[in-house]
Each structure stands twice: as C-alpha cells, then as structure tokens.
Coordinates of C-alpha atoms and ligand atoms in Angstrom, one line a residue:
M1 CA 26.5 -117.5 -150.7
N2 CA 28.0 -117.2 -154.4
M3 CA 28.2 -113.8 -155.9
Q4 CA 25.0 -113.7 -157.7
S5 CA 23.1 -114.5 -154.4
Y6 CA 25.0 -112.0 -152.7
S7 CA 24.4 -109.5 -155.3
H8 CA 20.6 -110.4 -155.4
T9 CA 20.5 -110.0 -151.3
L10 CA 22.3 -106.4 -151.6
L11 CA 19.6 -105.2 -154.3
T12 CA 16.8 -106.5 -152.1
E13 CA 18.0 -104.8 -149.1
L14 CA 18.1 -101.5 -151.2
G15 CA 14.9 -102.1 -152.5
N16 CA 13.5 -102.5 -149.0
I17 CA 14.7 -99.1 -148.4
V18 CA 13.7 -97.3 -151.3
G19 CA 11.2 -99.6 -152.9
P20 CA 12.4 -102.1 -155.2
S21 CA 11.1 -100.0 -158.3
W22 CA 13.8 -97.4 -157.2
V23 CA 16.7 -99.8 -157.4
I24 CA 17.8 -100.1 -161.2
S25 CA 20.3 -102.7 -162.0
D26 CA 18.8 -104.7 -165.1
E27 CA 18.1 -102.1 -167.7
D28 CA 20.1 -99.9 -169.7
L29 CA 21.9 -98.0 -167.1
S30 CA 23.8 -95.4 -169.7
R31 CA 22.1 -92.1 -168.6
W32 CA 23.9 -92.4 -165.3
E33 CA 27.1 -94.3 -166.2
Q34 CA 28.0 -92.0 -169.3
D35 CA 29.4 -88.5 -168.7
W36 CA 27.8 -85.6 -170.2
N37 CA 31.1 -85.0 -172.3
Q38 CA 30.7 -88.7 -173.7
R39 CA 34.3 -89.0 -172.5
A40 CA 33.7 -91.9 -170.5
R41 CA 31.4 -94.6 -169.4
G42 CA 31.4 -96.5 -165.9
K43 CA 29.7 -99.5 -164.9
A44 CA 27.5 -99.6 -161.6
F45 CA 26.4 -102.2 -159.3
A46 CA 22.9 -100.3 -159.3
V47 CA 21.3 -96.9 -159.3
V48 CA 19.4 -95.9 -156.4
L49 CA 17.0 -93.5 -156.1
P50 CA 16.0 -92.2 -152.5
A51 CA 12.8 -90.1 -152.0
S52 CA 13.8 -88.5 -148.7
T53 CA 16.8 -87.5 -146.8
D54 CA 15.8 -90.4 -144.3
E55 CA 15.9 -93.0 -147.0
L56 CA 19.1 -91.7 -148.6
A57 CA 20.7 -91.8 -145.2
S58 CA 19.5 -95.6 -144.6
V59 CA 20.9 -96.1 -148.0
V60 CA 24.4 -94.7 -147.1
K61 CA 24.1 -96.7 -143.5
F62 CA 23.7 -99.8 -145.5
C63 CA 26.5 -99.1 -148.0
A64 CA 29.0 -98.4 -145.7
Q65 CA 28.0 -101.9 -143.7
A66 CA 28.3 -103.7 -147.0
G67 CA 31.4 -101.8 -147.9
M68 CA 30.0 -100.6 -151.2
P69 CA 31.3 -97.3 -152.6
I70 CA 28.8 -94.5 -153.3
V71 CA 29.0 -92.1 -156.5
P72 CA 26.4 -89.2 -155.6
Q73 CA 24.4 -88.2 -158.7
G74 CA 22.3 -85.1 -159.3
G75 CA 21.5 -83.8 -162.9
N76 CA 24.8 -85.8 -164.4
T77 CA 25.9 -82.5 -166.3
G78 CA 29.6 -82.0 -164.5
L79 CA 32.6 -82.2 -166.8
V80 CA 35.0 -83.6 -164.9
L81 CA 33.7 -87.2 -164.3
G82 CA 32.9 -86.6 -160.7
A83 CA 29.4 -88.2 -161.0
T84 CA 30.8 -91.4 -163.3
P85 CA 31.2 -94.7 -161.4
D86 CA 34.4 -96.7 -162.1
D87 CA 34.2 -99.5 -164.4
S88 CA 34.4 -102.5 -161.7
G89 CA 30.7 -102.8 -161.5
G90 CA 31.0 -102.3 -157.6
Q91 CA 29.5 -99.0 -157.0
V92 CA 26.2 -97.7 -156.1
I93 CA 25.2 -94.6 -157.9
V94 CA 22.8 -92.6 -155.6
S95 CA 20.8 -90.1 -157.7
T96 CA 18.9 -87.3 -156.0
S97 CA 16.7 -86.6 -158.8
R98 CA 13.4 -87.7 -156.6
M99 CA 14.5 -85.4 -153.9
K100 CA 13.5 -82.1 -156.0
R101 CA 11.1 -80.2 -153.8
I102 CA 11.4 -76.3 -153.0
L103 CA 10.8 -76.5 -149.4
E104 CA 10.5 -72.8 -148.8
I105 CA 10.9 -69.4 -150.4
D106 CA 11.1 -66.8 -147.5
V107 CA 10.5 -63.5 -148.9
E108 CA 11.4 -61.5 -146.0
N109 CA 14.2 -63.5 -145.1
M110 CA 15.4 -63.4 -148.9
T111 CA 16.1 -67.1 -148.6
A112 CA 15.0 -70.1 -150.2
S113 CA 15.4 -73.8 -148.8
V114 CA 15.3 -76.7 -151.4
Q115 CA 16.0 -80.2 -151.6
A116 CA 19.1 -81.4 -153.2
G117 CA 17.8 -83.0 -156.5
C118 CA 15.8 -79.5 -157.5
V119 CA 16.6 -78.4 -161.1
L120 CA 18.3 -75.1 -160.7
Q121 CA 16.1 -73.7 -163.4
E122 CA 13.1 -74.8 -161.6
L123 CA 14.2 -73.0 -158.6
Q124 CA 15.3 -69.6 -160.7
E125 CA 11.6 -69.6 -162.2
A126 CA 9.9 -70.3 -158.6
V127 CA 11.7 -67.7 -156.9
Q128 CA 11.3 -65.2 -159.9
N129 CA 7.5 -65.9 -159.5
A130 CA 7.9 -64.7 -155.8
G131 CA 9.5 -61.3 -156.9
L132 CA 13.0 -62.4 -156.0
L133 CA 16.1 -63.5 -157.8
F134 CA 18.4 -66.7 -157.3
P135 CA 21.3 -65.6 -159.4
L136 CA 23.4 -68.5 -160.3
S137 CA 22.8 -69.0 -164.0
L138 CA 24.8 -71.5 -166.5
G139 CA 24.1 -73.5 -169.6
A140 CA 23.2 -76.7 -167.9
Q141 CA 20.5 -75.1 -165.7
G142 CA 17.6 -77.2 -167.4
S143 CA 19.5 -80.4 -165.9
C144 CA 21.8 -79.4 -163.2
T145 CA 20.9 -79.7 -159.4
I146 CA 21.2 -77.6 -156.5
G147 CA 23.0 -80.5 -155.1
G148 CA 25.4 -80.8 -157.9
N149 CA 25.9 -77.0 -158.3
L150 CA 26.8 -77.2 -154.4
A151 CA 29.1 -80.2 -154.6
T152 CA 31.0 -78.3 -157.5
N153 CA 30.8 -74.7 -156.3
A154 CA 29.3 -73.8 -159.5
G155 CA 30.0 -70.2 -161.2
G156 CA 28.3 -69.4 -164.2
T157 CA 27.7 -66.1 -165.9
Q158 CA 27.0 -63.7 -162.9
V159 CA 29.7 -64.6 -160.8
I160 CA 31.3 -61.3 -161.3
R161 CA 28.3 -59.3 -159.4
Y162 CA 26.7 -62.4 -157.2
G163 CA 29.8 -64.8 -156.4
N164 CA 30.0 -68.5 -156.9
M165 CA 27.7 -70.9 -155.5
R166 CA 29.6 -70.8 -152.2
E167 CA 28.9 -67.2 -152.0
L168 CA 25.1 -67.9 -152.4
C169 CA 24.5 -70.6 -149.8
L170 CA 23.8 -70.1 -146.0
G171 CA 23.5 -73.7 -145.2
V172 CA 23.1 -77.2 -145.8
E173 CA 21.7 -80.6 -144.6
C174 CA 23.9 -83.5 -145.6
V175 CA 24.0 -87.1 -144.9
L176 CA 27.6 -88.0 -143.7
A177 CA 29.7 -91.4 -144.5
N178 CA 28.2 -93.1 -141.9
G179 CA 24.8 -92.7 -142.6
E180 CA 24.4 -90.0 -140.0
I181 CA 22.2 -87.1 -140.8
W182 CA 23.9 -83.3 -140.1
N183 CA 21.1 -80.5 -140.6
G184 CA 23.2 -77.2 -141.1
M185 CA 20.1 -75.5 -142.7
R186 CA 20.7 -72.3 -140.9
A187 CA 19.3 -69.1 -142.6
L188 CA 21.7 -66.8 -141.1
R189 CA 23.9 -64.2 -142.7
K190 CA 26.3 -64.0 -139.8
D191 CA 27.2 -67.2 -137.7
N192 CA 30.6 -67.1 -136.4
T193 CA 30.3 -70.3 -134.2
G194 CA 33.1 -72.6 -135.2
Y195 CA 34.5 -74.2 -138.4
N196 CA 32.0 -73.5 -141.2
L197 CA 31.2 -77.0 -142.1
T198 CA 28.7 -75.9 -145.0
Q199 CA 31.6 -74.3 -146.7
L200 CA 33.8 -77.5 -146.5
L201 CA 30.8 -79.6 -148.3
I202 CA 30.7 -77.0 -150.9
G203 CA 32.9 -77.9 -153.7
S204 CA 33.8 -81.2 -152.0
E205 CA 32.0 -83.1 -155.1
G206 CA 30.5 -86.0 -152.8
T207 CA 33.5 -87.1 -151.2
L208 CA 32.7 -85.9 -147.6
G209 CA 29.4 -86.0 -147.5
I210 CA 26.0 -86.2 -149.8
I211 CA 24.3 -83.0 -149.7
T212 CA 20.4 -83.4 -149.2
A213 CA 18.8 -79.9 -148.9
A214 CA 20.2 -76.3 -148.8
T215 CA 19.1 -72.7 -147.6
L216 CA 20.1 -70.4 -150.0
K217 CA 20.4 -66.4 -150.4
L218 CA 18.3 -64.8 -152.9
F219 CA 18.4 -61.2 -154.2
P220 CA 16.0 -58.1 -155.5
L221 CA 15.0 -59.1 -158.6
P222 CA 16.5 -56.3 -161.0
S223 CA 13.7 -54.2 -162.9
V224 CA 15.5 -54.0 -166.0
Q225 CA 18.5 -55.5 -167.8
H226 CA 20.5 -54.4 -170.5
T227 CA 22.4 -56.6 -172.8
A228 CA 25.1 -55.8 -175.4
W229 CA 27.2 -58.0 -178.0
A230 CA 30.2 -56.3 -179.2
A231 CA 32.9 -57.2 -181.6
L232 CA 36.6 -56.8 -180.7
S233 CA 40.0 -57.0 -182.3
D234 CA 42.0 -58.5 -179.4
L235 CA 41.9 -59.5 -175.6
D236 CA 43.8 -56.4 -174.7
K237 CA 40.8 -54.3 -175.7
A238 CA 38.4 -56.4 -174.1
L239 CA 40.2 -56.1 -170.7
D240 CA 39.9 -52.2 -171.5
L241 CA 36.3 -52.7 -172.0
L242 CA 35.9 -54.4 -168.7
Q243 CA 37.4 -51.8 -167.1
L244 CA 35.2 -49.2 -168.5
A245 CA 32.4 -51.2 -167.5
H246 CA 33.5 -51.3 -164.1
R247 CA 33.7 -47.7 -164.0
H248 CA 30.5 -46.7 -165.7
L249 CA 28.0 -49.5 -164.6
G250 CA 29.5 -50.1 -161.1
P251 CA 27.7 -53.0 -159.2
S252 CA 24.9 -53.2 -161.9
L253 CA 27.6 -55.2 -164.0
T254 CA 26.4 -58.7 -164.1
G255 CA 28.1 -60.4 -166.8
F256 CA 31.0 -60.2 -169.0
E257 CA 31.7 -62.9 -171.3
V258 CA 34.2 -63.3 -174.0
M259 CA 33.9 -65.8 -177.1
G260 CA 36.7 -66.2 -179.3
R261 CA 36.1 -66.3 -183.3
E262 CA 36.3 -70.2 -183.7
A263 CA 33.9 -70.8 -180.6
V264 CA 31.2 -68.3 -182.5
R265 CA 31.8 -69.9 -185.8
L266 CA 31.0 -73.5 -184.3
V267 CA 27.5 -72.1 -183.3
V268 CA 27.1 -70.7 -186.7
K269 CA 28.1 -74.0 -188.3
H270 CA 26.0 -76.0 -186.0
M271 CA 23.1 -74.1 -185.2
P272 CA 22.5 -72.0 -188.3
S273 CA 19.0 -70.8 -187.3
L274 CA 20.4 -68.7 -184.4
P275 CA 20.8 -65.3 -185.3
V276 CA 24.7 -64.8 -184.1
P277 CA 25.5 -61.3 -184.5
F278 CA 27.9 -60.5 -187.1
A279 CA 27.4 -63.7 -188.6
P280 CA 28.5 -65.1 -191.2
A281 CA 32.0 -63.5 -191.6
C282 CA 32.9 -64.0 -188.0
E283 CA 35.9 -61.8 -189.1
D284 CA 36.4 -60.1 -185.6
A285 CA 38.9 -62.1 -183.4
W286 CA 36.8 -61.5 -180.4
H287 CA 33.3 -61.1 -179.2
A288 CA 32.0 -59.9 -175.9
M289 CA 28.9 -60.0 -174.0
I290 CA 27.9 -57.4 -171.6
D291 CA 25.3 -57.3 -169.2
C292 CA 23.8 -55.1 -166.8
S293 CA 21.0 -55.4 -164.3
A294 CA 19.5 -52.4 -162.9
Y295 CA 16.6 -50.9 -160.4
G296 CA 14.4 -48.3 -161.0
S297 CA 13.6 -46.6 -164.4
A298 CA 14.6 -48.4 -167.6
S299 CA 15.4 -45.2 -169.2
G300 CA 18.0 -44.1 -166.6
S301 CA 20.0 -47.0 -166.5
G302 CA 19.4 -47.3 -170.3
A303 CA 21.2 -44.2 -170.6
V304 CA 24.0 -45.1 -168.5
F305 CA 24.4 -48.1 -170.5
E306 CA 24.3 -46.3 -173.8
H307 CA 27.0 -43.8 -172.8
F308 CA 29.1 -46.9 -171.6
L309 CA 29.1 -48.3 -174.9
E310 CA 29.2 -44.8 -176.8
Q311 CA 32.5 -44.4 -174.9
A312 CA 33.8 -47.7 -175.8
V313 CA 33.0 -47.2 -179.6
E314 CA 34.8 -43.7 -179.2
K315 CA 38.0 -44.9 -177.5
E316 CA 38.1 -47.7 -180.2
Y317 CA 37.8 -50.7 -177.7
I318 CA 34.9 -52.0 -180.0
N319 CA 34.6 -52.5 -183.7
D320 CA 30.8 -53.0 -183.5
V321 CA 28.1 -53.5 -181.0
V322 CA 24.3 -54.8 -180.7
V323 CA 22.0 -54.0 -178.0
A324 CA 19.0 -56.2 -177.3
T325 CA 16.0 -54.0 -177.3
N326 CA 13.7 -56.2 -175.5
E327 CA 13.7 -59.1 -173.2
Q328 CA 13.3 -61.8 -176.1
Q329 CA 16.4 -60.2 -177.8
R330 CA 18.4 -60.5 -174.6
A331 CA 17.5 -64.2 -174.0
Q332 CA 18.4 -64.9 -177.7
L333 CA 21.9 -63.4 -177.4
W334 CA 22.2 -65.5 -173.8
H335 CA 21.1 -68.5 -175.7
I336 CA 23.7 -68.1 -178.4
R337 CA 26.5 -67.5 -175.9
E338 CA 25.2 -70.8 -173.8
S339 CA 25.0 -72.6 -177.2
I340 CA 29.1 -73.0 -177.6
P341 CA 29.5 -76.0 -175.4
M342 CA 26.9 -77.7 -177.5
A343 CA 28.2 -76.6 -180.7
Q344 CA 31.8 -77.6 -179.7
A345 CA 30.3 -81.1 -178.7
Q346 CA 28.8 -81.7 -182.0
E347 CA 32.3 -80.5 -183.6
G348 CA 33.6 -83.6 -181.8
L349 CA 35.6 -84.1 -178.5
N350 CA 38.2 -81.5 -178.1
I351 CA 40.9 -81.0 -175.3
K352 CA 39.3 -79.0 -172.8
H353 CA 40.7 -76.5 -170.0
D354 CA 38.9 -74.6 -167.3
I355 CA 41.5 -72.0 -166.4
S356 CA 41.7 -69.0 -164.3
V357 CA 44.4 -66.4 -163.8
P358 CA 44.2 -62.9 -162.6
V359 CA 42.1 -61.1 -164.8
S360 CA 44.6 -58.4 -165.9
S361 CA 47.0 -61.8 -167.0
I362 CA 44.3 -63.3 -169.2
P363 CA 45.6 -61.7 -172.7
K364 CA 49.2 -62.7 -171.9
F365 CA 48.2 -66.3 -170.5
V366 CA 46.2 -66.7 -174.2
E367 CA 49.2 -65.5 -176.3
T368 CA 51.4 -67.6 -174.7
A369 CA 49.4 -70.8 -174.6
H370 CA 48.1 -70.0 -178.3
D371 CA 51.6 -69.6 -179.5
A372 CA 53.3 -72.7 -177.7
I373 CA 50.2 -74.7 -179.0
A374 CA 50.2 -73.4 -182.5
R375 CA 54.0 -74.5 -182.9
A376 CA 53.7 -77.9 -181.5
V377 CA 50.2 -78.5 -183.4
P378 CA 49.8 -76.7 -186.3
G379 CA 46.4 -76.3 -187.6
A380 CA 45.0 -76.8 -183.9
R381 CA 41.6 -74.6 -183.7
F382 CA 41.3 -72.6 -180.5
V383 CA 37.6 -72.7 -178.7
T384 CA 38.1 -70.3 -176.2
F385 CA 35.4 -68.7 -174.4
G386 CA 34.2 -67.7 -170.9
H387 CA 34.0 -65.4 -168.1
L388 CA 36.4 -62.8 -168.2
G389 CA 35.3 -60.8 -165.6
D390 CA 36.2 -63.5 -163.3
G391 CA 39.7 -64.4 -165.4
N392 CA 37.9 -67.7 -166.0
L393 CA 38.6 -69.0 -169.6
H394 CA 37.2 -72.4 -171.1
Y395 CA 40.5 -72.7 -173.3
N396 CA 39.7 -75.8 -175.6
V397 CA 41.8 -77.1 -178.2
Q398 CA 40.0 -78.6 -181.5
A399 CA 41.3 -80.9 -183.9
P400 CA 42.3 -78.9 -187.4
E401 CA 39.4 -78.8 -189.6
G402 CA 38.6 -82.0 -191.1
E403 CA 40.9 -84.4 -188.8
D404 CA 39.4 -86.9 -186.7
A405 CA 38.7 -85.5 -183.5
I406 CA 39.2 -88.8 -181.2
S407 CA 42.5 -89.5 -182.6
F408 CA 43.6 -85.7 -182.4
R409 CA 42.8 -85.7 -178.7
H410 CA 44.2 -89.3 -178.0
T411 CA 47.5 -87.9 -179.7
F412 CA 47.9 -84.7 -178.6
E413 CA 46.1 -84.3 -175.1
K414 CA 48.9 -84.9 -172.8
Q415 CA 51.2 -82.3 -174.8
V416 CA 48.5 -79.7 -175.1
N417 CA 47.9 -80.1 -171.4
Q418 CA 51.6 -79.7 -170.4
I419 CA 51.7 -76.6 -172.5
V420 CA 48.8 -75.2 -170.9
Y421 CA 49.6 -76.2 -167.2
Q422 CA 52.9 -74.5 -167.9
A423 CA 51.4 -71.4 -168.9
I424 CA 48.9 -71.5 -166.1
Q425 CA 51.8 -71.8 -163.5
Q426 CA 53.6 -68.9 -165.2
F427 CA 50.5 -66.8 -164.4
D428 CA 49.8 -68.0 -161.1
G429 CA 46.8 -69.3 -162.0
S430 CA 44.4 -72.6 -161.5
F431 CA 43.9 -75.7 -163.7
S432 CA 40.1 -75.6 -162.6
A433 CA 38.4 -72.4 -162.1
E434 CA 34.7 -73.8 -161.7
H435 CA 34.4 -77.2 -163.1
G436 CA 36.1 -79.2 -160.1
I437 CA 38.6 -82.1 -160.1
G438 CA 36.4 -85.4 -160.4
S439 CA 38.6 -88.5 -161.6
L440 CA 39.5 -86.4 -164.8
K441 CA 41.9 -84.0 -162.8
A442 CA 42.6 -85.8 -159.5
E443 CA 46.2 -86.6 -160.8
Q444 CA 46.7 -82.8 -161.7
L445 CA 45.7 -82.1 -158.2
L446 CA 48.4 -83.8 -156.7
K447 CA 51.1 -82.4 -158.9
T448 CA 49.9 -79.0 -158.2
K449 CA 49.0 -78.4 -154.6
S450 CA 51.8 -78.4 -151.9
D451 CA 52.6 -81.6 -149.7
T452 CA 51.0 -79.8 -146.8
E453 CA 47.7 -78.8 -148.5
V454 CA 47.6 -82.5 -149.9
A455 CA 48.1 -83.8 -146.1
I456 CA 45.5 -81.5 -144.8
M457 CA 43.1 -82.4 -147.5
R458 CA 43.9 -86.4 -146.9
S459 CA 43.1 -85.8 -143.3
I460 CA 39.8 -84.0 -143.6
K461 CA 38.9 -87.1 -146.1
D462 CA 39.8 -89.6 -143.7
A463 CA 38.2 -87.9 -140.5
L464 CA 34.8 -87.5 -142.6
D465 CA 34.8 -90.7 -144.5
P466 CA 37.4 -93.0 -142.9
L467 CA 36.2 -96.0 -145.2
G468 CA 36.7 -94.0 -148.2
I469 CA 32.9 -95.1 -149.5
L470 CA 32.0 -91.6 -150.7
N471 CA 33.1 -91.0 -154.2
P472 CA 36.4 -93.0 -154.1
G473 CA 39.1 -92.1 -157.0
K474 CA 37.5 -88.3 -157.2
V475 CA 39.2 -85.2 -155.7
I476 CA 41.7 -86.3 -153.4
L477 CA 43.7 -89.6 -153.8
P478 CA 44.8 -91.7 -151.0
G479 CA 48.4 -91.4 -150.3
Ligands
FAD1 C1 26.5 -77.2 -171.1 C2 27.1 -77.1 -170.0 C3 27.3 -75.7 -169.4 C4 28.1 -75.8 -168.1 N1 28.5 -74.4 -167.5 C5 29.0 -74.3 -166.6 C6 29.2 -72.9 -166.0 O1 29.0 -71.9 -166.3 N2 29.7 -72.9 -164.6 C7 29.9 -74.2 -163.9 O2 30.3 -73.9 -162.9 N3 29.5 -75.3 -164.6 C8 29.5 -75.4 -165.9 N4 28.9 -76.8 -166.1 C9 29.0 -77.8 -165.0 C10 28.7 -77.8 -163.8 O3 29.4 -78.3 -163.1 C11 27.4 -78.9 -163.9 O4 26.6 -78.0 -165.0 C12 26.6 -78.6 -162.4 O5 27.1 -77.6 -161.4 C13 26.8 -79.8 -161.7 O6 25.5 -80.2 -161.4 P1 24.5 -81.7 -161.4 O7 23.6 -81.9 -161.0 O8 24.6 -82.0 -163.0 O9 25.7 -82.6 -160.7 P2 26.5 -83.9 -161.2 O10 27.2 -83.8 -162.8 O11 25.4 -85.0 -161.0 O12 27.4 -84.3 -160.3 C14 28.7 -83.3 -160.3 C15 29.3 -83.4 -158.8 O13 29.0 -83.4 -157.8 C16 28.5 -84.4 -156.8 N5 27.1 -84.3 -156.7 C17 26.2 -84.2 -157.3 N6 25.0 -83.9 -156.4 C18 25.7 -84.0 -155.2 C19 25.0 -84.1 -153.8 N7 23.5 -84.1 -153.6 N8 25.8 -84.1 -152.5 C20 27.2 -84.4 -152.9 N9 27.7 -84.3 -154.0 C21 26.8 -84.2 -155.2 C22 28.8 -85.6 -158.0 O14 29.3 -87.1 -157.5 C23 29.9 -85.1 -158.7 O15 31.3 -85.2 -158.3 C24 28.0 -76.8 -167.3 C25 28.1 -77.9 -167.9 C26 27.5 -78.1 -169.0 C27 27.1 -79.6 -169.5

C-alpha cells in the first residue's frame, strides 16, 4: 500500500470511530496546530474529536495499534507547547472539545463531576447558579478546559486560599495508552487505598493518560468579596503588606497579586479604555491586588478589610489604594489584572518565565535577576506580575522600547534564561511554577532534576505508556 492510500485508510478508520466529519485533515488546522503564544506551529496528521469516553478509548486503541502518536488537547491555551504537535505530520491531535458536559453537581456532597472538555468558566457559572463555588480562576478561563487544567495542574489567582488544581480534584476517569478506560471518579475526601493514581495523572500533561472526566471539590459561595488595588514603592513593602493581610484577614484572604510598573503600562498602552488605577503616570514601581472573600454580613468583613488597609497606609507599606465598592468595579479590577498576558502579547513576543521561590525570597530574587539582566541586556523591559501570595511570578523580559521583539528574543533568550535559571537555583526555586513543562521546558527539566528523579519519571512513563505514543517529546524525554 502506498503512503497516500495508507493515510486514507487511517483517516477512514478514525472516521468509523467518531464519525467522518469529526476527523479533520484537509482544512486549515492552525487553531489546533498553533500555540496560544504564537511561538510554534506543528503539523498534525489529523485532528480527531471524539464525543464520549468510549469513542476516545477506541481512538487511542486504534492509534496504539497503528503506532501513531497522540497529542491530547483541550482549549489550547497552554503556555509551554504541551498541546502542540511536532512538525512531522505524523501525530494525531485528540481534542476533548466535544466532551464538555457537566455530569452532576452534588450540592450535599459539595462535588461536581464533569467531562474533560468542559470549559472552566462554564463550570464556574453552573456551580455558582447552584449556590456553590468552584474556585479555580485564571485569565484563560473562557477557553481552557477542566482536562487541560488537570493535566497542567493549573494554579491561578486563588491558590493562596484553595490550592492548585491538584487540591481541587477528588478523582478522574482516564483513557490509558492501550485504550483501556480507568474509572477513578470517586467523590471521597478520604481514601487511603494504595497509590493515588488520580494525583499521578494530574500535572502529567497528557503523557501518562488522557483524562476524560473528573470529580471536583466545591466550596461554600462567599457572601461578600472585597478587593483593593494598591500602589507600592518596592517588593519588600509588598511582602510586608502580604504578612499584614495574612494577620488581619486570615483564611478570608483569597488573592494577593503583584504587578510591576511595566506590566501595568502595557495594559494602559494596549487597552486604553480600561480604567487602570493610578494611570496614566504609573509612577509607582509596583501594584498589588488584594482579594478577600467572607461569609456573613458585608459590613462586618468590610470593616475588617478597611482596618487592614488603614494599617497598611499608616505603616507606609502602600502609597495609595482604591477599593472596589461594588461587584462591577471588582470585576473590572480583575479584568485589568487578567489583561496583562494579552497586553504583553500585543507588545510582541517576550522571553517568558514562570518562576517560584519561597515567598520570603521574592524581593531578593527579583533584585538579583533584574541587576544581572540589566547589565547583560541594557534597556530590556521587565514585565513582571503574578501571584506573590504563592511565591510565583511571571518574570518576562521584553525588548527595549522600539526594538524588534522577534530578533530580541532570538538574540538574547539563551542568555536571559541562563541568568534567570541561575537566580532560581540560588533561591531554591522552580523554573515552572504553574504552566508545566510541555516541549518548551523538557530539556531544562533534565538539567534541573537529579538522576534519581529523572529515572523514576522515566520508569513511570515506560510503565504507563510503553510504546511512547502519548504526547511524545513532552515533559520527560526518553534516555
Ligand atoms: C491568558 C492566559 C492566562 C493564563 N493564566 C494561567 C494562570 O494564572 N495559572 C495557570 O496555571 N495557568 C495559566 N495559563 C495557562 C494554563 O495552563 C492553561 O490556561 C490551562 O490550564 C490549560 O488548559 P487547556 O484546556 O487550554 O489545555 P491545553 O492547552 O489544550 O493543553 C495543555 C496540556 O494539557 C494536555 N491536555 C489537555 N487536555 C488533556 C486531557 N483531557 N487529558 C490529558 N492531557 C490533556 C495537553 O496535551 C497539554 O500538554 C494561562 C494561559 C493563558 C493563555
């Protein structure tokens, strides 16, 4: 059989499983092949869109028999090329976008069961309508899926109170590399019966199995939320402010974000209609957003929040502050914060890092990395923002004003990465706090982890995917 008719046979067989119109190969595949950051575009053999776990399992079984590698994909908003195929034209993208049903919201057990392709925001809204909260919250929530959130162990803006996706999941259903279905959809808060396979799959970025559904934890819906945006002189003050917030707000502190001056300026520049606090000057070096969720009367928690801010002003931790007085203003402040990734994308590609260090080391880390980069690349702009409460910063280095972003990245990426990785090591941090490894950081993983850790990871991969067909080239590279 020649190559063309072999391809045709494969496509026909896949079409027999999911229906011919759900195997896409002869039209523009860019929305699946191109990553969100426009960093790389692969070339897929086809995109296959199963409608159910059984169909997805049959697709995997067929691909395993044909020796055809699979790239699982949800909303394709990942930032480390985890859902991007290579450029061989030989990999199949398996998209979960048709598997998006909310299967059950169990109000009494405070759990939700959903299919993997459910869009995060749709789940948040449905849960809220049932009077509860699903707390995962991030800028891509209108497009990213629960399967992708689990596969990357997504974090976002409320980790300080509710934890990462890992903490929010009780069980998953998944399709293994041989097409077998494993149903671990247990809605139990306590279950010490051997190795926790759900936790193994979370954060595995589609390399150990394809998650098809999950049971997630829900929380009481806060009756009131208070949000403030403050201007600060430096990160040491931001750290003082964080400590003060912990002391005054306790577990009602649900978000603590920081944004460097350049990050805020880019929003002002590219989204001029947004009412950015303290614009247009943006003279303050740092901005912070503090979010507090409370139960009971608004006046009680409002007084506590106000007292916390008064103390912050009195102690000179902050230079200025605005407080949202209604839900619309609150949403607007969060919208401004969540517009930073889009604003920097509009400014042009930059050199990205998603670092974490112990919270107390953040100011020293930033000082160390800034100084070294400013010496090596004069004029570079620092687009730094992120989740200070979790010790996690998006530490991005942008071309000097007016310089071509692509050639800047090309010329300086290696050098800047080296400086940042060195600083991470100096402060015992991580080079990927919440975005994962994908193919973008797979080499770095090998450089950072001990031989023992790499060997354990490889044996887990070999045990669950002996043929190496699940997302090859991602997370853990073969020896
Ligand atoms: C504007 C913006 C803001 C963001 N903010 C944050 C943030 O605050 N915090 C944060 O943690 N992340 C953030 N991200 C990145 C984040 O990882 C993704 O938004 C999200 O978690 C990925 O979901 P997805 O459905 O788009 O997955 P995709 O991009 O489709 O896939 C991501 C990875 O998961 C795998 N995968 C997808 N679905 C499955 C499945 N069902 N089973 C197994 N593997 C699967 C893919 O193969 C790939 O390796 C942001 C991204 C953007 C664009």
